[in-house]
mmCIF file of C-alpha atoms in Angstrom:
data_model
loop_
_atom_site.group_PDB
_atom_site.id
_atom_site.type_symbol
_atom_site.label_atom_id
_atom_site.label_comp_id
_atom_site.label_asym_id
_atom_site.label_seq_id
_atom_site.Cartn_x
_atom_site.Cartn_y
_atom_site.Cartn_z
ATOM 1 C CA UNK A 1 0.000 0.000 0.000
ATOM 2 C CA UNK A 2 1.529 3.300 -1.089
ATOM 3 C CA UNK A 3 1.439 6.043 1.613
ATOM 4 C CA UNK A 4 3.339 9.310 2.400
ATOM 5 C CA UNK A 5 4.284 11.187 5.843
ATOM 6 C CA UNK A 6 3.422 14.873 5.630
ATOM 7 C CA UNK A 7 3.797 17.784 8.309
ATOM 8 C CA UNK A 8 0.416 20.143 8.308
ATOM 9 C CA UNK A 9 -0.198 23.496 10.710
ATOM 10 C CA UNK A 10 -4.107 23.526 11.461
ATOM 11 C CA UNK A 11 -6.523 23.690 8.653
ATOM 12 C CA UNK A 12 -10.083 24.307 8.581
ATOM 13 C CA UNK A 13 -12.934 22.270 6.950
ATOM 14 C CA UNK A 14 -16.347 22.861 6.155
ATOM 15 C CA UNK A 15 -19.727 20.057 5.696
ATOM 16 C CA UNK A 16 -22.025 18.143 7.493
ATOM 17 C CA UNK A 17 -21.035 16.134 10.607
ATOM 18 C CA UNK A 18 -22.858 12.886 11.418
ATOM 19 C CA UNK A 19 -22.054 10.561 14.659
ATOM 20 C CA UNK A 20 -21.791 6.884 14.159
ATOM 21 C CA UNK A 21 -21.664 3.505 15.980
ATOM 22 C CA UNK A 22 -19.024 1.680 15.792
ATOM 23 C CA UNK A 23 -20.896 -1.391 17.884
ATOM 24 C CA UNK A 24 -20.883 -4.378 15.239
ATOM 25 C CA UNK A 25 -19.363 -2.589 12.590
ATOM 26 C CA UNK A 26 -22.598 0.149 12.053
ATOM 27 C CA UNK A 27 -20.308 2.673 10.892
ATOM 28 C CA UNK A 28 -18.943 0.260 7.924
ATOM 29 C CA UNK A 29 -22.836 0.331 6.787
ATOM 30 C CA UNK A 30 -24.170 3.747 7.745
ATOM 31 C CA UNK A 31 -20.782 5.450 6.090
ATOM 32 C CA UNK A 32 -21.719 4.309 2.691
ATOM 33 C CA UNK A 33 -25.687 5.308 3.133
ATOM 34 C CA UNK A 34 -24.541 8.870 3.920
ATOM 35 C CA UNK A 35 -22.339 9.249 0.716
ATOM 36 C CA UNK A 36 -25.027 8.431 -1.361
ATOM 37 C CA UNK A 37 -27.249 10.737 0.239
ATOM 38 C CA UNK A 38 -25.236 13.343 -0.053
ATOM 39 C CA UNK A 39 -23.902 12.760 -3.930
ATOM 40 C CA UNK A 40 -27.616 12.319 -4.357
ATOM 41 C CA UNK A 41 -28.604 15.832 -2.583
ATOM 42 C CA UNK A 42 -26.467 17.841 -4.087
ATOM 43 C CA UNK A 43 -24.056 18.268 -0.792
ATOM 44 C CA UNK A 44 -21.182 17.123 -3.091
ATOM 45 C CA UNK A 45 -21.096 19.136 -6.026
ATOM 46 C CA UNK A 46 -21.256 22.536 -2.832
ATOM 47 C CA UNK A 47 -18.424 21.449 -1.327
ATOM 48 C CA UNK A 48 -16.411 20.691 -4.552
ATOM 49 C CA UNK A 49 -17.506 24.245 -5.106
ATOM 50 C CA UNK A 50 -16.346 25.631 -1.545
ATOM 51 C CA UNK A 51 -13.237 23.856 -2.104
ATOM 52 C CA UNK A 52 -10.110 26.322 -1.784
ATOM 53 C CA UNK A 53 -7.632 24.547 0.322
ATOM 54 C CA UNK A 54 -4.384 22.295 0.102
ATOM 55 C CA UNK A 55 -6.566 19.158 -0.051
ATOM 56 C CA UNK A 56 -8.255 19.214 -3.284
ATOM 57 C CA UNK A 57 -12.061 17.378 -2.853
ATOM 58 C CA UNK A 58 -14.375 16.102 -0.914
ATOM 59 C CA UNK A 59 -12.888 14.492 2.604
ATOM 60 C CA UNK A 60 -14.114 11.773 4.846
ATOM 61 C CA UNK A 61 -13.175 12.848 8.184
ATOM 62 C CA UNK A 62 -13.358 10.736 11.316
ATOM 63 C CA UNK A 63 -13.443 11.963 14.789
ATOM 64 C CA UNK A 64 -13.040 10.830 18.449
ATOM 65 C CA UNK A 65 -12.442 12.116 21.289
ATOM 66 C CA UNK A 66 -12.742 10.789 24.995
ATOM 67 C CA UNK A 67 -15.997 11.281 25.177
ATOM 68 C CA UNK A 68 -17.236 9.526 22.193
ATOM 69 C CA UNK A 69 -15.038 6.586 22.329
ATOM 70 C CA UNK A 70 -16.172 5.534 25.539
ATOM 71 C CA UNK A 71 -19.696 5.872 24.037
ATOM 72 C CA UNK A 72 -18.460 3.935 21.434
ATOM 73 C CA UNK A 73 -19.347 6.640 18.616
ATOM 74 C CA UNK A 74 -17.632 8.848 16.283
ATOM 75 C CA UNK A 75 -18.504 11.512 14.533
ATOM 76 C CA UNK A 76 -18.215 11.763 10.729
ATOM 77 C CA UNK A 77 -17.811 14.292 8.483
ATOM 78 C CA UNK A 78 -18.515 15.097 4.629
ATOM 79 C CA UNK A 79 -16.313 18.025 4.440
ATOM 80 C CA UNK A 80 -13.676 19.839 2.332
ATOM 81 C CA UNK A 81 -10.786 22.216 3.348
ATOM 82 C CA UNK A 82 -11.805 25.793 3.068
ATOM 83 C CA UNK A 83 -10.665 29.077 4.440
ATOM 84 C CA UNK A 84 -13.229 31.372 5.053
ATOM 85 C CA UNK A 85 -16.599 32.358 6.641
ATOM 86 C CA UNK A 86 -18.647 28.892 7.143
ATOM 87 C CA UNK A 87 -21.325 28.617 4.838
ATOM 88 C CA UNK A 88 -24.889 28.646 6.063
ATOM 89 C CA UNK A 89 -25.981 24.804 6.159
ATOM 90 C CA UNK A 90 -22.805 23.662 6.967
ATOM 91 C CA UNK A 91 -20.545 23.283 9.813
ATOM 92 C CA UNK A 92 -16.801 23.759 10.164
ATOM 93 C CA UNK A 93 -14.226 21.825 12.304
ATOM 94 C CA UNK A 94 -10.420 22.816 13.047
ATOM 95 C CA UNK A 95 -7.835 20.283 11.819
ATOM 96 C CA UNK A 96 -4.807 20.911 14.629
ATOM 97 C CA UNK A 97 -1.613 21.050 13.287
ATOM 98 C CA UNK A 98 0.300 17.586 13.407
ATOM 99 C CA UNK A 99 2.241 14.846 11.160
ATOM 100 C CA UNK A 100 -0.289 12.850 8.869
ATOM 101 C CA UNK A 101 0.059 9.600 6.833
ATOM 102 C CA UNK A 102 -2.037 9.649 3.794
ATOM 103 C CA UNK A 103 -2.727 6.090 2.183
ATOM 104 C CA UNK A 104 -3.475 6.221 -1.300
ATOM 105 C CA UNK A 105 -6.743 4.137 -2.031
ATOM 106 C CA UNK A 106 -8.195 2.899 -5.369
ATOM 107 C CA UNK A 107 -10.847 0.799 -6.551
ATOM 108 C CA UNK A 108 -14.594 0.789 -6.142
ATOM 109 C CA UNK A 109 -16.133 2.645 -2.950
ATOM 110 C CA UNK A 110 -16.749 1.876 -0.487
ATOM 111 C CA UNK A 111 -15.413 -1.809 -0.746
ATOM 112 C CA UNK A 112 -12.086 -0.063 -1.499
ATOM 113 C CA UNK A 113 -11.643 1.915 1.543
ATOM 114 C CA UNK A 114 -12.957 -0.839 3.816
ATOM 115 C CA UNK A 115 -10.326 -2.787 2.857
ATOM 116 C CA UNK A 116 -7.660 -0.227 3.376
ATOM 117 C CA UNK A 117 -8.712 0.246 6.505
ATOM 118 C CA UNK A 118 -8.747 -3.492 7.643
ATOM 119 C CA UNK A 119 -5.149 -3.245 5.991
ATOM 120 C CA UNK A 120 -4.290 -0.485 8.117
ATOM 121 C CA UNK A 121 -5.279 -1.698 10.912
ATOM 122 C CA UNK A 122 -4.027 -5.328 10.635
ATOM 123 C CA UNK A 123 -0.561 -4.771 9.852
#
């Protein structure tokens, strides 16, 4: 699996914020439901749009903290990087600054990231 180490300060991004289970794997089945709701709704082609940041596209963020991992949630985000006053409709969330390790993932969604991520994690 190809993958780089990069160094970022804080960045902003902008979308819609979901929070998932991650009890028997929920997240692996609501994820997928929630990107074809929003390629279906339009949510997509705004963000694309919005888009005026390092990270060219539409992200998948996930988020925990202490207080949703011991609830056993995390929240989700459809969002891109943009710098600037957050649309209405949307919601924005502050990247910190730290070191990263972007995987490079190909192939069908979301059957390819799935597997990435048991690849990831398994190794």
């Amino acid at each position: 699996m190809k993958y780089k180490v990069i160094e970022r300060d804080s960045f902003q991004v902008v979308g819609i914020k979901r929070e998932f289970s991650l009890v028997n794997g929920e997240n692996l089945v609501g994820i997928p439901k929630l990107w074809d709701e929003v390629n279906e709704d339009g949510t997509v082609g705004l963000l694309l749009k919005l888009n005026n940041g390092q990270i060219k596209g539409v992200l998948g963020v996930c988020v925990t903290n202490s207080g949703t991992q011991s609830k056993q949630v995390m929240d989700y985000w459809v969002a891109t990087e943009y710098d600037g006053d957050t649309p209405d409709g949307l919601l924005k969330f502050e990247v910190p600054a730290s070191k990263w390790v972007v995987f490079e993932v190909h192939g069908p969604m979301p059957d390819a990231m799935q597997k990435a991520w048991n690849q990831i994690f398994s190794e």
